[in-house]
Amino acid sequence: MARARGARPTVENVGFCFKDTILFDEDEFSDLILGLPAHIGCLIDIGHMIVNRWDAQRVVRALGSHIFSYHIHNNDGTRDGHRPPYEPGLLYTPAQMDALFACMEAYSPDAEWILEYEPGPHISIESVRGDLRRMLELAGKA
């Protein structure tokens, strides 16, 4: 039914180990996605991987074209704060984010990149544009 309507069923990596709400750990999630029919993929929430201490590049390499989209944000590793990917002082450094984006582009080049920020004074039009410029440059699309 989904294919007939042009929809792509997608499963997100949800839940948090610190709240005991995680549905699947890193390996279980990968096994789930790889065992589904090819027209069903996943949405990888980068912030969820960070806070749950998943090996983000390993997940991206393993799931590759099964990844249809990403929610992109960073956090401090203690809660799912939707902070900008390059904000200083967060768990993933700017260099780690650059490496992750390069991996995402290499293994899932057709996936959508969705910026997901919480509101606050740390967000401005120029800061979002700056994040987008840096990400597009890494993907060779600037």
Short mmCIF file of C-alpha atoms in Angstrom, two decimals:
data_model
loop_
_atom_site.label_atom_id
_atom_site.label_comp_id
_atom_site.label_asym_id
_atom_site.label_seq_id
_atom_site.Cartn_x
_atom_site.Cartn_y
_atom_site.Cartn_z
CA MET A 1 0.00 0.00 0.00
CA ALA A 2 2.82 2.44 0.86
CA ARG A 3 4.66 1.76 -2.42
CA ALA A 4 1.45 2.24 -4.41
CA ARG A 5 1.12 5.70 -2.85
CA GLY A 6 4.78 6.61 -3.30
CA ALA A 7 5.45 6.56 0.45
CA ARG A 8 8.63 5.16 1.94
CA PRO A 9 8.03 3.52 5.34
CA THR A 10 10.79 4.65 7.66
CA VAL A 11 11.84 3.56 11.17
CA GLU A 12 13.62 5.99 13.52
CA ASN A 13 16.18 5.07 16.18
CA VAL A 14 14.19 6.20 19.21
CA GLY A 15 14.50 6.06 22.97
CA PHE A 16 17.20 6.83 25.47
CA CYS A 17 19.32 4.44 27.51
CA PHE A 18 19.46 6.94 30.42
CA LYS A 19 15.64 6.90 30.62
CA ASP A 20 15.35 3.15 29.94
CA THR A 21 13.12 3.97 26.95
CA ILE A 22 15.35 2.76 24.12
CA LEU A 23 13.52 0.35 21.84
CA PHE A 24 16.63 -1.25 20.32
CA ASP A 25 20.34 -0.93 21.00
CA GLU A 26 22.79 -0.20 18.19
CA ASP A 27 23.18 -3.79 16.98
CA GLU A 28 19.50 -4.66 17.33
CA PHE A 29 18.49 -1.56 15.36
CA SER A 30 20.94 -2.39 12.56
CA ASP A 31 19.72 -6.00 12.48
CA LEU A 32 16.10 -4.81 12.32
CA ILE A 33 16.71 -2.44 9.41
CA LEU A 34 18.89 -4.86 7.45
CA GLY A 35 16.21 -7.55 7.82
CA LEU A 36 13.41 -5.42 6.35
CA PRO A 37 12.42 -5.31 2.68
CA ALA A 38 14.53 -2.84 0.65
CA HIS A 39 11.69 -0.32 0.26
CA ILE A 40 11.59 0.17 4.05
CA GLY A 41 14.43 2.19 5.51
CA CYS A 42 15.34 4.26 8.50
CA LEU A 43 15.66 7.79 9.75
CA ILE A 44 18.80 8.17 11.81
CA ASP A 45 18.55 10.76 14.56
CA ILE A 46 22.14 11.87 15.12
CA GLY A 47 21.32 13.29 18.57
CA HIS A 48 19.84 9.96 19.68
CA MET A 49 22.99 8.15 18.56
CA ILE A 50 25.16 10.65 20.44
CA VAL A 51 23.26 10.49 23.72
CA ASN A 52 23.05 6.68 23.54
CA ARG A 53 26.79 6.46 22.78
CA TRP A 54 26.34 4.55 19.53
CA ASP A 55 29.27 4.37 17.14
CA ALA A 56 27.66 6.72 14.61
CA GLN A 57 30.04 6.06 11.73
CA ARG A 58 29.74 2.31 12.22
CA VAL A 59 25.94 2.57 12.04
CA VAL A 60 26.09 4.72 8.89
CA ARG A 61 28.53 2.33 7.21
CA ALA A 62 26.40 -0.70 8.16
CA LEU A 63 23.06 0.72 7.04
CA GLY A 64 24.20 2.78 4.03
CA SER A 65 21.45 3.03 1.43
CA HIS A 66 18.87 1.81 3.95
CA ILE A 67 19.11 5.29 5.53
CA PHE A 68 16.48 7.53 3.96
CA SER A 69 17.05 10.59 6.15
CA TYR A 70 18.86 12.07 9.12
CA HIS A 71 17.79 14.37 11.93
CA ILE A 72 20.90 16.46 12.47
CA HIS A 73 21.74 18.00 15.81
CA ASN A 74 24.27 17.66 18.62
CA ASN A 75 23.97 17.42 22.42
CA ASP A 76 26.03 17.23 25.58
CA GLY A 77 25.57 13.47 25.98
CA THR A 78 23.29 13.75 29.02
CA ARG A 79 19.99 14.67 27.34
CA ASP A 80 18.58 14.94 23.84
CA GLY A 81 19.16 18.67 23.50
CA HIS A 82 18.65 19.66 19.89
CA ARG A 83 21.73 21.87 19.66
CA PRO A 84 23.45 23.00 16.46
CA PRO A 85 25.94 20.47 15.09
CA TYR A 86 28.92 22.82 15.46
CA GLU A 87 28.09 24.44 18.79
CA PRO A 88 31.20 24.47 21.02
CA GLY A 89 31.31 22.40 24.20
CA LEU A 90 29.06 19.54 23.10
CA LEU A 91 29.84 15.83 23.07
CA TYR A 92 30.68 15.71 19.35
CA THR A 93 33.36 18.22 18.43
CA PRO A 94 33.20 20.10 15.12
CA ALA A 95 35.88 17.74 13.76
CA GLN A 96 33.81 14.69 14.77
CA MET A 97 30.73 16.21 13.12
CA ASP A 98 32.72 16.87 9.94
CA ALA A 99 33.90 13.25 9.89
CA LEU A 100 30.35 11.98 10.47
CA PHE A 101 28.92 14.16 7.67
CA ALA A 102 31.62 12.91 5.29
CA CYS A 103 30.71 9.32 6.24
CA MET A 104 27.00 10.04 5.74
CA GLU A 105 27.66 11.46 2.28
CA ALA A 106 29.86 8.51 1.32
CA TYR A 107 27.52 5.73 2.51
CA SER A 108 24.05 7.27 2.13
CA PRO A 109 24.39 10.00 -0.51
CA ASP A 110 20.68 10.06 -1.33
CA ALA A 111 19.50 10.50 2.28
CA GLU A 112 17.84 13.75 3.31
CA TRP A 113 19.61 15.87 5.93
CA ILE A 114 17.11 17.55 8.26
CA LEU A 115 18.38 20.15 10.73
CA GLU A 116 16.55 19.75 14.03
CA TYR A 117 17.18 22.51 16.58
CA GLU A 118 15.45 23.48 19.81
CA PRO A 119 14.52 27.16 19.98
CA GLY A 120 16.58 29.65 21.94
CA PRO A 121 18.99 32.55 21.71
CA HIS A 122 21.69 30.24 20.32
CA ILE A 123 19.81 30.03 17.00
CA SER A 124 19.77 32.72 14.36
CA ILE A 125 19.24 32.83 10.63
CA GLU A 126 22.96 33.36 10.15
CA SER A 127 23.94 30.44 12.43
CA VAL A 128 21.66 28.07 10.49
CA ARG A 129 23.05 29.36 7.20
CA GLY A 130 26.58 28.82 8.55
CA ASP A 131 25.80 25.23 9.53
CA LEU A 132 24.27 24.59 6.10
CA ARG A 133 27.24 26.12 4.28
CA ARG A 134 29.70 23.97 6.19
CA MET A 135 27.67 20.79 5.65
CA LEU A 136 27.25 21.48 1.93
CA GLU A 137 30.96 22.15 1.55
CA LEU A 138 31.73 18.80 3.17
CA ALA A 139 29.31 17.08 0.81
CA GLY A 140 30.89 18.86 -2.17
CA LYS A 141 27.60 20.60 -2.94
CA ALA A 142 28.41 24.19 -1.96
#
